[in-house]
Coordinates of C-alpha atoms in Angstrom, one line a residue:
Chain A
M1 CA 228.3 -111.8 58.4
H2 CA 226.4 -114.7 58.8
R3 CA 229.0 -117.0 59.9
F4 CA 229.4 -114.8 62.6
E5 CA 226.4 -114.6 64.1
N6 CA 226.2 -117.1 66.6
A7 CA 229.6 -116.0 67.6
T8 CA 228.4 -111.7 68.0
V9 CA 224.9 -113.3 70.0
G10 CA 227.4 -116.0 71.8
A11 CA 230.2 -112.4 72.6
A12 CA 227.1 -110.3 74.0
G13 CA 226.2 -113.3 76.0
V14 CA 229.5 -114.0 77.4
L15 CA 229.5 -110.1 78.5
I16 CA 225.9 -109.9 80.3
G17 CA 226.3 -113.1 81.9
A18 CA 229.4 -111.3 83.6
L19 CA 227.7 -108.6 84.3
V20 CA 225.7 -110.6 86.2
I21 CA 228.5 -112.6 88.4
Y22 CA 230.1 -110.1 88.9
L23 CA 226.9 -107.9 90.3
A24 CA 225.6 -110.7 92.5
S25 CA 228.6 -111.3 94.4
A26 CA 229.0 -107.4 95.5
L27 CA 225.3 -108.8 97.3
P28 CA 225.9 -109.7 100.9
P29 CA 225.0 -113.0 101.6
S30 CA 221.8 -114.3 103.9
R31 CA 222.9 -114.4 107.4
T32 CA 219.6 -116.7 108.0
A33 CA 219.0 -120.1 106.5
D34 CA 218.2 -117.8 103.3
V35 CA 220.1 -118.2 100.4
G36 CA 220.6 -114.3 100.2
P37 CA 219.6 -112.1 97.4
G38 CA 222.6 -112.6 95.0
A39 CA 222.4 -117.0 94.8
L40 CA 220.4 -116.9 91.9
P41 CA 221.1 -114.7 90.4
L42 CA 225.2 -116.1 90.5
I43 CA 223.6 -119.2 88.9
I44 CA 222.0 -117.9 86.3
G45 CA 225.1 -115.5 85.5
I46 CA 227.3 -118.9 85.3
G47 CA 224.9 -120.6 82.9
L48 CA 224.5 -117.5 80.3
V49 CA 228.4 -117.3 80.5
A50 CA 228.2 -121.4 79.8
I51 CA 225.4 -121.4 77.4
S52 CA 226.9 -118.4 75.4
I53 CA 230.3 -120.1 74.8
V54 CA 228.3 -123.8 73.5
L55 CA 226.4 -120.9 71.4
M56 CA 230.0 -119.4 70.2
L57 CA 231.4 -122.9 69.4
Q58 CA 228.5 -124.1 67.7
K59 CA 228.8 -124.1 63.8
Q60 CA 226.6 -122.1 62.1
V61 CA 224.1 -124.3 60.1
T62 CA 222.2 -122.6 58.3
S63 CA 222.0 -119.2 56.8
R64 CA 219.9 -116.0 56.3
A65 CA 217.4 -115.2 54.0
E66 CA 217.2 -111.6 53.7
P67 CA 214.8 -109.9 52.1
D68 CA 215.9 -107.5 49.0
G69 CA 219.7 -108.4 49.2
E70 CA 219.8 -106.8 52.3
T71 CA 222.4 -107.2 54.6
I72 CA 222.3 -107.6 58.7
G73 CA 224.0 -103.8 58.4
D74 CA 221.3 -102.1 56.0
Q75 CA 218.2 -104.1 58.2
T76 CA 220.1 -102.7 61.3
K77 CA 221.1 -98.8 59.8
R78 CA 217.1 -99.4 58.5
A79 CA 215.9 -100.1 61.9
L80 CA 218.2 -97.9 64.2
A81 CA 217.1 -94.5 61.9
A82 CA 213.0 -96.2 62.9
L83 CA 214.5 -96.8 66.3
A84 CA 215.8 -93.2 66.7
T85 CA 212.5 -92.1 65.4
V86 CA 210.2 -92.8 67.9
A87 CA 212.7 -91.6 70.4
V88 CA 212.5 -88.1 69.0
Y89 CA 208.6 -88.3 69.0
C90 CA 209.0 -90.1 73.1
V91 CA 211.4 -87.1 74.0
A92 CA 208.7 -84.4 72.2
V93 CA 205.4 -86.8 74.1
E94 CA 207.8 -86.1 77.5
F95 CA 208.2 -82.6 77.3
V96 CA 205.6 -81.3 74.9
G97 CA 202.4 -83.3 75.5
F98 CA 200.8 -86.2 74.0
F99 CA 198.9 -84.6 71.5
V100 CA 200.9 -82.4 68.8
P101 CA 203.7 -84.8 69.1
T102 CA 201.4 -87.6 67.9
L103 CA 199.5 -85.2 65.1
L104 CA 202.9 -84.5 63.9
F105 CA 203.8 -88.3 64.2
A106 CA 201.1 -90.4 62.4
A107 CA 201.5 -88.0 59.8
A108 CA 205.2 -88.2 59.5
I109 CA 205.0 -92.5 59.8
I110 CA 202.7 -92.4 57.0
V111 CA 203.6 -89.9 54.7
W112 CA 208.0 -91.3 54.9
M113 CA 205.8 -95.9 54.5
D114 CA 203.9 -93.7 51.2
G115 CA 205.2 -91.3 50.1
R116 CA 203.4 -88.4 50.0
V117 CA 199.7 -88.9 48.0
A118 CA 199.2 -90.6 51.4
L119 CA 198.6 -86.7 53.1
P120 CA 195.1 -86.2 52.8
R121 CA 194.9 -90.2 54.6
A122 CA 197.5 -89.5 57.1
I123 CA 195.9 -86.3 58.3
V124 CA 192.9 -87.6 59.0
T125 CA 194.5 -90.9 60.5
S126 CA 196.4 -88.7 63.1
L127 CA 193.7 -86.0 63.8
V128 CA 190.9 -89.1 64.4
L129 CA 193.6 -91.2 66.7
C130 CA 194.3 -88.2 68.7
G131 CA 190.9 -87.5 69.2
S132 CA 189.4 -91.2 69.9
T133 CA 192.8 -91.5 72.3
Y134 CA 191.5 -88.4 74.1
L135 CA 188.2 -90.2 74.7
L136 CA 188.9 -93.7 74.7
F137 CA 191.8 -92.3 78.0
K138 CA 190.7 -89.4 79.5
V139 CA 186.4 -89.3 79.3
L140 CA 185.4 -92.6 79.4
L141 CA 188.6 -93.7 81.2
D142 CA 189.1 -90.7 83.1
L143 CA 192.8 -92.0 83.0
P144 CA 196.0 -89.4 82.7
L145 CA 197.6 -89.3 78.9
P146 CA 201.3 -88.6 78.9
Chain B
M1 CA 175.3 -126.2 97.5
I2 CA 171.8 -126.2 95.1
E3 CA 169.8 -123.5 96.7
G4 CA 173.8 -121.5 97.1
I5 CA 173.8 -122.0 93.3
L6 CA 170.4 -121.3 93.0
Q7 CA 170.8 -118.0 95.2
G8 CA 173.9 -116.8 93.2
L9 CA 171.5 -117.2 89.6
E10 CA 169.1 -115.1 90.8
V11 CA 171.1 -112.2 91.8
A12 CA 173.2 -112.6 88.4
L13 CA 169.9 -112.6 86.1
S14 CA 168.0 -110.0 88.5
L15 CA 168.1 -107.0 86.4
S16 CA 170.3 -104.9 88.7
G17 CA 172.8 -108.1 88.2
F18 CA 172.2 -108.3 84.5
L19 CA 172.9 -104.6 84.2
S20 CA 175.8 -104.7 86.3
L21 CA 177.5 -107.7 84.5
V22 CA 176.1 -106.3 80.7
C23 CA 178.5 -103.0 81.8
G24 CA 180.8 -104.7 83.8
V25 CA 181.9 -107.3 80.7
V26 CA 181.7 -104.1 78.0
V27 CA 183.9 -102.3 80.0
G28 CA 186.8 -105.9 80.9
I29 CA 186.6 -105.8 77.0
I30 CA 187.9 -102.1 76.1
V31 CA 190.5 -102.4 79.1
G32 CA 190.9 -105.6 77.5
V33 CA 191.6 -104.2 74.1
L34 CA 193.7 -101.6 74.8
P35 CA 197.1 -102.2 75.5
G36 CA 198.7 -101.5 78.5
L37 CA 195.0 -101.4 80.9
G38 CA 194.9 -105.3 82.1
P39 CA 191.7 -106.0 83.8
V40 CA 193.6 -105.2 87.7
L41 CA 193.5 -101.5 86.1
G42 CA 189.5 -101.8 84.7
M43 CA 188.1 -103.2 88.0
A44 CA 190.3 -100.6 90.0
L45 CA 188.3 -97.8 87.3
L46 CA 185.4 -99.6 88.1
L47 CA 185.3 -99.9 92.1
P48 CA 184.6 -96.2 92.8
F49 CA 181.3 -97.0 90.5
T50 CA 180.9 -100.2 92.5
Y51 CA 180.0 -97.7 96.1
D52 CA 176.6 -97.5 95.8
L53 CA 175.9 -100.9 94.9
G54 CA 175.3 -104.2 97.3
A55 CA 177.7 -106.3 98.0
A56 CA 176.5 -109.0 95.3
N57 CA 176.4 -106.7 92.1
A58 CA 179.8 -105.1 92.5
V59 CA 182.0 -107.8 92.5
I60 CA 179.3 -109.5 90.1
M61 CA 180.0 -106.0 87.7
L62 CA 184.1 -106.2 88.8
L63 CA 184.4 -110.1 88.2
S64 CA 182.7 -109.4 84.8
V65 CA 185.6 -107.0 84.1
Y66 CA 187.8 -109.9 84.4
V67 CA 186.1 -112.1 82.1
G68 CA 185.8 -109.5 79.3
A69 CA 189.3 -107.7 79.9
E70 CA 190.9 -111.5 79.5
Y71 CA 189.0 -112.0 76.2
G72 CA 189.8 -108.5 75.3
G73 CA 193.4 -109.0 75.5
A74 CA 193.4 -111.1 72.9
I75 CA 191.8 -108.4 69.9
T76 CA 194.7 -106.6 69.2
S77 CA 197.1 -109.6 69.7
I78 CA 195.9 -111.4 66.5
L79 CA 195.5 -107.7 64.4
L80 CA 198.2 -105.6 65.4
A81 CA 200.7 -108.4 67.7
V82 CA 200.2 -105.7 70.5
P83 CA 198.7 -107.6 73.6
G84 CA 195.9 -106.4 75.1
N85 CA 197.5 -107.9 77.9
A86 CA 200.5 -109.2 79.3
A87 CA 198.2 -112.8 79.3
A88 CA 197.5 -111.9 75.7
A89 CA 201.4 -112.5 74.4
A90 CA 200.9 -115.8 73.9
T91 CA 198.0 -115.3 71.8
V92 CA 200.8 -113.5 69.2
L93 CA 202.4 -116.0 68.3
D94 CA 200.0 -117.7 66.0
G95 CA 197.1 -114.7 66.0
N96 CA 198.8 -112.8 64.0
P97 CA 199.8 -114.9 61.4
L98 CA 196.6 -116.3 61.1
A99 CA 196.1 -112.0 60.7
K100 CA 198.4 -111.7 58.2
Q101 CA 197.5 -114.8 56.0
G102 CA 194.2 -113.0 55.7
R103 CA 192.1 -114.9 58.8
A104 CA 191.8 -112.5 61.4
G105 CA 188.0 -113.1 61.5
F106 CA 189.0 -116.8 61.7
A107 CA 191.3 -116.0 64.4
L108 CA 188.9 -113.8 66.2
E109 CA 186.9 -116.2 66.4
V110 CA 189.3 -119.4 67.5
S111 CA 189.9 -116.8 70.1
L112 CA 186.1 -116.0 71.6
V113 CA 184.9 -119.6 71.2
A114 CA 188.2 -121.0 73.3
S115 CA 187.7 -117.6 76.1
C116 CA 184.0 -118.8 75.8
I117 CA 185.0 -122.8 76.6
G118 CA 188.0 -121.9 79.2
G119 CA 186.3 -119.6 81.1
L120 CA 182.7 -121.9 81.6
F121 CA 184.6 -124.7 82.0
S122 CA 186.1 -123.0 85.1
G123 CA 183.0 -121.6 85.9
F124 CA 181.7 -124.7 86.4
V125 CA 184.5 -127.2 87.8
A126 CA 184.6 -124.2 90.9
L127 CA 181.0 -124.2 90.8
L128 CA 181.0 -127.9 91.3
F129 CA 184.1 -129.0 93.2
L130 CA 184.8 -126.0 95.7
D131 CA 185.0 -127.6 98.7
S132 CA 187.6 -130.7 96.6
L133 CA 189.3 -128.3 95.3
K134 CA 189.8 -126.6 98.8
E135 CA 192.1 -129.1 100.2
I136 CA 194.4 -129.0 96.8
V137 CA 194.8 -125.6 97.3
L138 CA 196.1 -126.4 101.3
T139 CA 198.1 -128.7 99.7
F140 CA 200.3 -126.9 97.6
G141 CA 202.9 -125.1 100.4
P142 CA 206.2 -123.3 98.6
P143 CA 208.2 -126.2 97.9
T144 CA 205.1 -127.5 95.6
I145 CA 204.6 -124.4 94.2
F146 CA 208.4 -123.9 93.3
A147 CA 208.8 -127.5 91.6
L148 CA 205.7 -126.4 89.7
A149 CA 207.4 -123.6 88.4
L150 CA 209.9 -125.7 87.5
L151 CA 208.6 -127.7 85.6
A152 CA 207.2 -124.7 83.9
L153 CA 210.7 -123.7 83.1
T154 CA 210.8 -126.9 81.3
S155 CA 209.1 -125.7 78.4
I156 CA 211.6 -123.9 77.5
G157 CA 213.0 -126.6 74.6
S158 CA 209.3 -126.6 73.4
L159 CA 209.7 -122.7 72.6
G160 CA 212.8 -122.2 71.7
G161 CA 211.9 -122.6 67.9
G162 CA 214.3 -125.9 66.7
S163 CA 217.2 -125.1 68.8
P164 CA 217.7 -125.7 72.5
V165 CA 220.7 -123.4 73.1
K166 CA 218.9 -120.1 71.8
G167 CA 216.1 -120.9 73.6
L168 CA 218.4 -121.6 76.9
F169 CA 220.1 -119.4 76.0
A170 CA 216.9 -117.0 75.7
A171 CA 215.4 -117.8 78.9
L172 CA 219.1 -117.1 80.9
L173 CA 218.5 -114.2 79.2
G174 CA 214.9 -113.5 80.5
L175 CA 215.9 -114.6 83.9
A176 CA 218.9 -112.6 84.1
I177 CA 216.1 -109.7 83.8
A178 CA 214.1 -110.3 85.7
T179 CA 216.8 -110.2 88.5
V180 CA 216.4 -106.6 88.7
G181 CA 213.8 -105.3 91.4
A182 CA 213.8 -105.1 95.3
D183 CA 214.8 -108.4 96.5
K184 CA 211.1 -109.6 97.5
I185 CA 212.1 -111.9 100.7
S186 CA 214.9 -109.6 101.9
G187 CA 213.1 -106.1 100.3
M188 CA 217.0 -105.1 99.5
P189 CA 217.1 -103.2 95.9
R190 CA 219.0 -105.8 93.6
F191 CA 220.8 -104.3 89.8
T192 CA 218.4 -101.3 90.6
F193 CA 221.9 -99.0 89.8
G194 CA 220.0 -96.1 92.1
I195 CA 216.7 -95.9 89.7
S196 CA 213.9 -95.9 92.0
E197 CA 211.3 -96.9 88.9
L198 CA 213.6 -100.2 89.3
Y199 CA 213.1 -101.1 92.5
E200 CA 209.2 -102.9 91.7
G201 CA 211.1 -104.8 88.4
F202 CA 210.6 -104.5 84.6
E203 CA 206.9 -104.3 84.5
L204 CA 205.7 -107.3 82.2
V205 CA 202.6 -105.1 79.7
P206 CA 206.2 -102.3 78.4
V207 CA 208.5 -105.3 77.8
V208 CA 206.2 -107.7 75.8
I209 CA 205.0 -104.8 74.2
G210 CA 208.6 -103.8 73.3
L211 CA 210.0 -107.3 72.3
F212 CA 206.2 -108.1 69.9
A213 CA 204.7 -104.5 69.2
I214 CA 208.2 -102.5 68.9
A215 CA 210.2 -105.3 66.7
E216 CA 207.5 -106.0 64.5
I217 CA 207.2 -102.0 63.6
L218 CA 211.2 -101.3 63.4
E219 CA 211.1 -104.8 60.6
M220 CA 208.4 -102.8 59.3
L221 CA 209.2 -99.3 58.6
H222 CA 210.7 -98.7 55.2
P223 CA 210.2 -95.3 53.3
G224 CA 209.0 -95.7 50.1
Q225 CA 208.2 -99.8 50.8
A226 CA 204.8 -99.9 53.3
A227 CA 203.7 -103.2 52.1
R228 CA 200.3 -104.0 50.9
A229 CA 197.8 -105.2 54.1
P230 CA 196.2 -108.7 53.4
T231 CA 193.2 -108.7 51.9
Q232 CA 190.7 -110.3 55.2
S233 CA 188.3 -112.9 54.5
M234 CA 185.2 -112.1 56.3
F235 CA 184.1 -115.7 57.2
A236 CA 184.5 -116.5 60.9
R237 CA 182.7 -119.7 61.4
M238 CA 184.6 -122.6 62.6
S239 CA 183.6 -125.6 60.8
W240 CA 183.3 -129.1 61.8
A241 CA 186.5 -129.9 60.9
D242 CA 187.7 -126.7 62.5
W243 CA 186.3 -127.5 66.0
K244 CA 187.3 -131.4 65.6
L245 CA 191.2 -129.6 64.8
L246 CA 190.5 -127.5 68.8
S247 CA 188.3 -128.9 70.3
P248 CA 191.3 -130.9 72.6
A249 CA 192.6 -127.9 72.4
M250 CA 190.9 -126.1 74.4
L251 CA 189.5 -128.6 76.9
R252 CA 193.5 -129.2 77.2
G253 CA 194.4 -125.2 77.4
S254 CA 190.6 -124.9 80.1
V255 CA 192.8 -127.9 82.5
V256 CA 195.8 -126.0 82.3
G257 CA 194.6 -122.5 82.9
T258 CA 192.0 -123.3 85.6
I259 CA 195.0 -125.0 87.9
A260 CA 196.9 -122.1 87.1
G261 CA 194.8 -119.8 88.0
I262 CA 194.1 -122.0 91.9
L263 CA 198.0 -121.7 91.9
P264 CA 199.2 -118.6 94.4
G265 CA 201.1 -116.5 91.8
M266 CA 200.3 -118.4 88.7
G267 CA 197.5 -116.9 87.0
A268 CA 196.2 -116.1 83.5
N269 CA 200.2 -115.3 82.1
I270 CA 201.6 -118.2 83.4
G271 CA 198.9 -120.9 82.4
A272 CA 198.6 -118.8 78.9
W273 CA 202.3 -119.8 77.6
L274 CA 202.3 -123.4 79.8
A275 CA 198.6 -124.4 77.6
Y276 CA 200.6 -122.9 74.5
D277 CA 203.6 -125.3 74.8
L278 CA 201.7 -128.2 75.6
E279 CA 200.1 -127.9 72.8
K280 CA 202.7 -127.7 71.2
R281 CA 204.2 -130.8 72.5
V282 CA 201.6 -133.0 72.1
S283 CA 200.8 -131.9 68.5
K284 CA 201.7 -134.3 65.5
T285 CA 202.8 -131.4 63.3
P286 CA 204.3 -128.7 66.1
E287 CA 206.4 -126.9 63.6
R288 CA 202.8 -125.5 62.2
F289 CA 203.1 -123.7 66.1
G290 CA 204.3 -120.5 65.8
K291 CA 203.5 -119.6 61.5
G292 CA 199.9 -119.8 62.6
A293 CA 198.4 -122.5 63.7
P294 CA 195.1 -122.5 64.8
E295 CA 195.4 -124.3 68.8
G296 CA 198.0 -121.7 69.4
V297 CA 195.5 -119.3 69.6
A298 CA 192.5 -121.9 71.2
A299 CA 194.9 -122.7 73.7
P300 CA 196.5 -119.8 75.9
E301 CA 192.6 -118.1 74.9
A302 CA 191.2 -120.9 76.9
A303 CA 193.7 -120.6 79.1
N304 CA 193.7 -117.4 79.8
N305 CA 190.0 -117.5 80.4
S306 CA 189.6 -120.3 82.7
A307 CA 192.3 -118.7 84.8
V308 CA 189.3 -116.6 86.2
G309 CA 187.1 -119.9 87.6
G310 CA 190.4 -121.2 88.9
A311 CA 191.4 -117.6 90.1
L312 CA 187.6 -117.8 92.7
V313 CA 188.5 -120.9 94.6
P314 CA 191.6 -119.8 97.0
L315 CA 189.3 -116.5 97.3
L316 CA 186.4 -118.7 98.3
A317 CA 187.5 -121.6 99.9
L318 CA 190.1 -119.6 102.1
G319 CA 189.6 -115.9 101.9
L320 CA 193.6 -115.6 99.9
P321 CA 194.1 -113.5 96.8
S322 CA 196.2 -116.0 94.5
T323 CA 196.2 -112.9 91.8
G324 CA 195.7 -109.2 91.5
T325 CA 192.2 -109.4 90.2
T326 CA 191.3 -111.1 93.4
A327 CA 192.6 -109.4 95.2
I328 CA 190.7 -106.2 93.9
L329 CA 187.2 -108.4 94.1
I330 CA 188.6 -109.2 98.4
G331 CA 188.8 -105.5 98.5
A332 CA 185.4 -104.8 97.1
L333 CA 184.0 -107.7 99.6
I334 CA 184.9 -105.5 102.3
M335 CA 184.5 -102.8 101.8
H336 CA 181.3 -104.0 101.2
G337 CA 181.1 -105.6 104.4
V338 CA 181.4 -109.2 103.7
Q339 CA 184.7 -110.4 104.6
P340 CA 185.8 -113.3 102.4
G341 CA 186.4 -117.2 103.5
P342 CA 185.3 -120.1 104.2
R343 CA 182.6 -119.1 106.2
M344 CA 181.4 -116.6 103.3
V345 CA 179.4 -120.0 101.1
L346 CA 177.2 -120.1 104.9
E347 CA 177.2 -117.1 105.2
R348 CA 176.6 -114.7 102.3
P349 CA 175.7 -117.4 100.0
E350 CA 174.2 -115.1 97.3
V351 CA 177.4 -113.4 96.9
A352 CA 179.8 -117.4 97.0
Y353 CA 177.7 -118.6 94.5
G354 CA 176.8 -115.2 92.7
L355 CA 180.7 -114.9 91.2
L356 CA 180.5 -118.2 90.6
A357 CA 177.6 -117.7 88.7
T358 CA 178.6 -115.0 87.0
V359 CA 182.0 -116.5 85.3
I360 CA 179.1 -118.2 83.6
I361 CA 176.9 -115.9 83.0
S362 CA 179.4 -113.1 81.7
I363 CA 181.0 -115.4 79.1
V364 CA 177.7 -115.9 77.1
V365 CA 177.0 -112.1 77.3
M366 CA 181.0 -112.1 76.4
Y367 CA 180.1 -114.5 73.2
I368 CA 177.3 -112.4 72.1
L369 CA 179.1 -109.2 72.1
G370 CA 181.9 -110.8 70.3
R371 CA 180.8 -112.8 67.9
G372 CA 178.8 -109.2 67.1
L373 CA 182.6 -107.2 66.9
I374 CA 184.3 -109.3 65.1
P375 CA 183.6 -108.0 61.5
L376 CA 184.6 -104.1 62.5
W377 CA 187.5 -105.9 64.1
V378 CA 188.6 -107.8 60.2
R379 CA 188.0 -104.2 59.4
I380 CA 190.8 -103.4 61.3
A381 CA 193.0 -105.7 59.5
M382 CA 192.7 -104.1 56.6
V383 CA 194.0 -100.6 57.1
P384 CA 197.0 -99.9 54.9
A385 CA 200.2 -101.7 56.2
S386 CA 201.3 -97.5 56.8
T387 CA 198.6 -96.5 59.0
M388 CA 199.2 -99.8 60.8
A389 CA 202.5 -99.0 62.1
A390 CA 201.8 -95.1 63.2
I391 CA 198.7 -96.5 65.0
V392 CA 200.6 -99.6 66.6
L393 CA 203.7 -97.8 67.8
V394 CA 201.0 -94.3 69.3
L395 CA 199.3 -97.2 71.4
C396 CA 202.7 -99.0 71.9
V397 CA 203.7 -94.9 73.3
L398 CA 200.1 -95.2 75.9
G399 CA 200.7 -98.7 76.9
A400 CA 203.4 -99.1 78.0
Y401 CA 202.8 -95.0 79.8
S402 CA 199.3 -96.6 81.0
T403 CA 201.1 -99.3 83.2
R404 CA 202.4 -97.0 85.6
N405 CA 201.8 -93.6 84.2
L406 CA 205.3 -93.1 84.1
M407 CA 207.3 -92.3 81.1
F408 CA 209.8 -94.4 82.3
D409 CA 207.9 -98.0 81.1
V410 CA 208.2 -96.5 78.0
W411 CA 211.3 -96.5 77.2
V412 CA 211.6 -99.6 78.5
A413 CA 208.9 -100.7 75.5
L414 CA 212.0 -99.0 73.7
A415 CA 214.7 -100.7 74.8
F416 CA 213.1 -104.0 74.6
G417 CA 212.0 -102.5 71.2
A418 CA 215.5 -102.6 70.2
L419 CA 216.4 -106.1 72.1
G420 CA 213.0 -107.9 70.3
Y421 CA 214.5 -106.4 67.2
L422 CA 218.2 -107.8 68.1
M423 CA 216.9 -111.0 68.7
R424 CA 214.6 -111.9 65.0
L425 CA 217.8 -110.1 63.2
Y426 CA 219.9 -113.3 64.8
K427 CA 216.9 -115.8 64.9
I428 CA 216.6 -115.9 69.3
P429 CA 213.1 -116.7 69.6
V430 CA 211.5 -114.6 72.7
P431 CA 209.0 -116.8 74.4
P432 CA 211.7 -117.9 76.1
L433 CA 213.0 -115.0 77.3
I434 CA 209.2 -113.8 78.4
L435 CA 208.9 -117.4 80.0
G436 CA 211.9 -116.8 82.2
L437 CA 211.1 -113.6 83.1
V438 CA 207.5 -114.5 84.8
L439 CA 209.0 -117.7 86.4
Y440 CA 211.6 -116.1 88.3
S441 CA 210.3 -114.6 91.2
I442 CA 208.1 -117.9 91.0
V443 CA 211.2 -119.7 91.3
E444 CA 213.3 -117.7 94.2
S445 CA 210.3 -116.6 96.0
N446 CA 209.1 -120.2 97.0
F447 CA 212.2 -121.8 96.7
R448 CA 213.8 -119.2 99.5
R449 CA 210.9 -119.5 101.2
S450 CA 211.0 -123.1 101.4
L451 CA 213.9 -123.5 102.5
L452 CA 213.6 -120.5 105.5
M453 CA 210.4 -123.0 105.9
S454 CA 213.0 -125.5 107.0
N455 CA 216.2 -123.9 108.2
G456 CA 217.9 -124.5 105.5
N457 CA 217.2 -128.2 105.4
L458 CA 216.6 -129.6 101.3
S459 CA 214.6 -132.4 102.4
I460 CA 211.8 -130.3 102.5
F461 CA 211.8 -130.3 99.1
S462 CA 210.9 -134.4 99.4
E463 CA 208.2 -134.1 102.5
S464 CA 205.2 -133.5 100.0
V465 CA 204.3 -136.3 97.7
V466 CA 203.2 -134.2 95.3
T467 CA 206.1 -132.1 95.3
V468 CA 208.0 -135.2 94.9
I469 CA 205.9 -136.1 91.5
V470 CA 205.8 -132.8 90.3
L471 CA 209.6 -132.8 90.4
A472 CA 210.2 -136.4 89.1
A473 CA 208.2 -134.8 86.2
T474 CA 210.4 -132.1 85.3
A475 CA 213.4 -134.4 85.9
L476 CA 211.8 -136.6 82.7
V477 CA 210.7 -133.8 80.8
I478 CA 214.9 -132.9 81.0
V479 CA 216.2 -136.5 80.8
I480 CA 213.3 -137.9 77.9
P481 CA 214.5 -136.0 75.0
I482 CA 218.4 -136.2 76.4
V483 CA 217.8 -140.3 76.4
R484 CA 216.5 -140.0 73.1
R485 CA 219.4 -137.9 71.6
F486 CA 221.4 -140.8 72.2
W487 CA 219.1 -143.8 71.2
P488 CA 220.3 -145.4 68.0
G489 CA 217.7 -144.4 64.9
R490 CA 215.3 -142.8 67.3
S491 CA 217.1 -139.0 67.4
T492 CA 214.7 -136.1 66.1
V493 CA 216.8 -132.9 66.9
S494 CA 217.9 -130.2 65.1
K495 CA 221.1 -130.2 63.4
E496 CA 222.0 -126.9 65.8
I497 CA 222.2 -129.3 69.1

């Protein structure tokens, strides 16, 4: 996997750069002395494609030392699981409101990382977190919460 | 002038003035600590409470919020890798590694001292050289600011973390992301795909929260394997050796920050990044940066606080806002019947010099409050990693949401969290991306304004001596490393190009 790190990043860069070039070319040119809204994005897109190709051609000199013998695939899977958890929390906040999802989410994260032994600490932390957030945002600063 | 300064000090040190100042600093530190709530929001929140205060006390309170918030932003940057505001993002790079090494107290002390020195420096510079600086402000038109922004972009080489190609890749990615949003000149929507929330482009705070804090947590979340929080030393005082090492960094950061504060559109965000870059460039051991170098905390913190005094120069000298915070101050002045501009110093000296005196006195108050709170902040760094992860994630969601009170910004933070994680995985440096994101609108708007001014003639960039000098300096910064690379026996370039 290590050998393809630069190639992967470079390929992604070429795709993004090509998209920027395509979208920038579609913007109408200016009729005044101004270069128009598409000029600089076009230059950036071309630059991104060029530098991505250089990156793809570059030799992979260093290799990544993985913690616990994990591959990039393992790490990505773990991060995706974490990201999905946070996304579920955000969806819950959007539809249910801030407090109940936060109480459950904060406690769940602590128990997930430390095991069931940490349940009392998880409950106290989530209660204190919700309480202090309410005091600071709603009472003290009069700001809306999600 | 002396009379004006004395009048200003008298107002700022009167009982009502001093109470307004202390109240402002406290609110400033609170909004600075809370992610997403920067000085602009803090000042906007306090604005309604200043209706019944006189003009002088009102602006004293608001300016103190600005001063306090610029310092407060560093606290969560150091402890949690969550920048309290956009100007504290550069502090994460070395502040958080110091906290992870058990030196959170020391990092907080460095940030407090640097913030104080930066604030005092710019306060005194603005107070003593207001008239001369006015002339400088007037010489900086769009061509010069474009040239300066180009010079700032060359920092990418130093922020690239040993691989200029990857640094440039990240910067171009940042520039590409910054193109999203309505075009500043024509108002035409650009790459917004009909999403109204994207018309103003990506807000910096959710992006920074995602790239730094959420990416860090994604790496940290590991079922059953929570890392232990580092034992923190409660000893926080800087030693003589630390002073010797950090004083030049603080001074350089103060100068950079003051200039960034004076220049329209630059401000504390860019000042902090430029100061960090400069410090890394002048360091004999640049490899320590990003791993807990105290200079990496001292320089950006001095810069973001010194931008406060710098930002007052165009406000007092010309009545122009150079940042969002000074725009609110101008609003408050007008609300109280004071017309900002060159005549303000003559007609309302107690307000004009009161503002400058406030910068200096609020720094002293900030130091006393900040020093007393360091042991409390250090205890936060000793919280178990799992508890920290839960708190940080909730703060990230709140911080991103509070930027515009939109859940859209929370999703933006999450998306940038995923991007930040991938960048870490593939060893792509994050700072150049943020620099590209921050500088794009300055580069584009000033380049296009210059061309509009000259009817499309590029010679406008050679009309001012300052612009020519800055452009020449930019060219030198780019060319010198290339020449060195091919100079026999002097190559110090890394293996990865």
